[in-house]
Amino acid sequence: MPEVKSAEQPATQRPWLALAIMCIGFFMSLLDGSIVNVAIPTLIHGIDASYDQVLWVIDGYLLVFSVLLISTGRLGDIFGYRRLYVIGIITFTLASALCGLADSPPQLLTARLLQGLGGALLFPQVISSILTIFPPQLRGRAFGLFGAIVGFAPIVGPVVGGFLLAHLSWRWIFFINVPIGIVTAVLALAFAPPMRSGRQHRLDLVGVALATAGLSGVVFGLIEGERYDWGTITGPISIPLVIIVGVALLAVFVVWQHRQQDEPLMPLALFGARNFTVGNWVGFVFQLGMIGIMFVLVLYLQMARGYSALETGLVVLPNAVLTAVGSAYAGRLSDKCGGKYILMSGMTLLAVGLLVLVAMAGPTSSAWSLLPGLAIIGVASGATFAPLQQATMDGIDPRLAGAASGVSSTTRQIGGVLGTAVLGALLSARLASTMRNEAEKRAGQLPENLRAQFVGDSTTAAQHYSPPRPPGGLTPATTNLYERVTADMFATGFVDAMQTTLVACATVLVAAALFCFRFRPHKKPTTEPAQKRQSETAPQD
């Protein structure tokens, strides 16, 4: 079995071309995590789906994607990063075609689960490839491209989705992936080098089973907790029980990995590297706080301010552009001075941007008033993704790149899922209080016979993140009055709840910035002589 080239003897003369090709599939997998969100109303009518079924179309992708990253990262170490990437692209492309052809909710859900598998197969291979084909002094720039996509894809998803829904059908949200996926697979086989270790490996099947089952329990519980009111699912099975069993299985998984001295799925030696351990903790806390920003802002723009999905995407698009540009520059700076202090500055600036947003966002604020806060958040986001990835992976043996990328990606995914659950619960709890207070203040503006129902409807508004509809049988004038008062009540109450949630996000991000002090000082990589780094022809796998 041929041996992968080291970072000092790279596997290809054109690492940037190889990375650009792999980032196309990476971009597609992240885009599909958000693009479907804008199609919820269309899917409900298009395939006669219930609201819960459509939510599972979204959550099912996230569930499969999140729980398989550790296993698929290690599979890259065993079978080769390019090979796993191409298999992932083919799986993702086939699943996208099946999604577009689906005629029922079960068909669409099955195809989305297959999409999640494809995304999980290709995602860790991008990070692993960066560690393998780039010398240390260029990894910051490479991770800068990686970070630009991480920040850009989820935000541009609603823009692309809104455009496709406006001019084509919901099926093209998925069909658009098919030609891109085919071309990317061909380019990867033609230009991306084969990359794998030179020694025989075996797959820890018991570890795969334990990790998958444990992560499934934790991620499922966090995703579905609010839907079941954090209580009973069916019979004796409850959300807390599912999460507890998941955590217990993960504990057994760690013990099992400790006993697997030869080929563990997650080599515990990874955590002997201080920066990797610190980076995973920082990444978990960072993602927990970061995930709530767009979650809350999109709700504010669409529900409180009445923007369409496409308009919402256009409002936050400058933020995504600044994130992409900032990531490229942050990557270059990380190559020179390390990611520690850039990362700390970025997270602190993120918190400042959130506080500016809190100060500027109001019940009647225009999109222009949000731009200062969004601009700060965009620049700050660009200064976080690349340095965090670089600092976490600093010193990792390229032969363990797949395992390391799978673990770090999983840690952040769980942080994001937990952040969505916790911040969603915080927003809901705060919203229930502010809505009722605002409803009681405004009830006097309505006829006496509607006041009690209006106050009661505030609970429905908090639960569904949308203003309640007026009751039937009212005159047009009374209906208009009810809608106006309800809209004012919802907008004011939501802004109050949003401000509390964003301040909580800022606090979490400051905590993540403080954790960065635990990173080891950066050691500038030495530049190898050019002749030593010249590439040989990459062996075929």
PDB file of C-alpha atoms in Angstrom, residues 13 33 98 121 148 170 174 191 199 211 221 236 269 272 291 295 301 311 372 399 415 418 437 439 443 499 512 528:
ATOM      1  CA  GLN A  13       2.292  20.236  -6.775  1.00  0.00           C
ATOM      2  CA  GLY A  33     -28.118  22.261   5.892  1.00  0.00           C
ATOM      3  CA  LEU A  98     -33.832  11.282  -5.084  1.00  0.00           C
ATOM      4  CA  LEU A 121     -18.466  11.046   4.393  1.00  0.00           C
ATOM      5  CA  ALA A 148     -14.781  31.341   4.548  1.00  0.00           C
ATOM      6  CA  TRP A 170     -38.852  23.371  -4.586  1.00  0.00           C
ATOM      7  CA  PHE A 174     -32.052  19.537  -4.683  1.00  0.00           C
ATOM      8  CA  PHE A 191      -6.704  16.490  -9.803  1.00  0.00           C
ATOM      9  CA  ARG A 199       0.323   0.769   6.863  1.00  0.00           C
ATOM     10  CA  ALA A 211     -20.111   6.126  19.084  1.00  0.00           C
ATOM     11  CA  GLY A 221     -32.617  14.345  22.413  1.00  0.00           C
ATOM     12  CA  PRO A 236     -41.513   4.983  29.458  1.00  0.00           C
ATOM     13  CA  ALA A 269      -3.498  10.050  22.176  1.00  0.00           C
ATOM     14  CA  GLY A 272      -2.444  14.290  24.737  1.00  0.00           C
ATOM     15  CA  ILE A 291     -25.278  29.235  16.456  1.00  0.00           C
ATOM     16  CA  PHE A 295     -31.162  31.602  14.445  1.00  0.00           C
ATOM     17  CA  LEU A 301     -36.401  39.675  10.326  1.00  0.00           C
ATOM     18  CA  GLU A 311     -35.154  39.546   1.651  1.00  0.00           C
ATOM     19  CA  PRO A 372     -23.219  48.260  11.839  1.00  0.00           C
ATOM     20  CA  ARG A 399      -1.590   9.931   9.894  1.00  0.00           C
ATOM     21  CA  GLY A 415     -22.073  22.399  20.498  1.00  0.00           C
ATOM     22  CA  LEU A 418     -26.906  22.140  22.123  1.00  0.00           C
ATOM     23  CA  ASN A 437     -46.749  41.578  29.287  1.00  0.00           C
ATOM     24  CA  ALA A 439     -50.560  41.780  25.360  1.00  0.00           C
ATOM     25  CA  ALA A 443     -55.524  44.741  25.369  1.00  0.00           C
ATOM     26  CA  GLN A 499     -32.060  41.129  23.282  1.00  0.00           C
ATOM     27  CA  ALA A 512     -14.861  30.970  24.786  1.00  0.00           C
ATOM     28  CA  GLU A 528      11.872  23.779   4.306  1.00  0.00           C
TER      29      GLU A 528
END
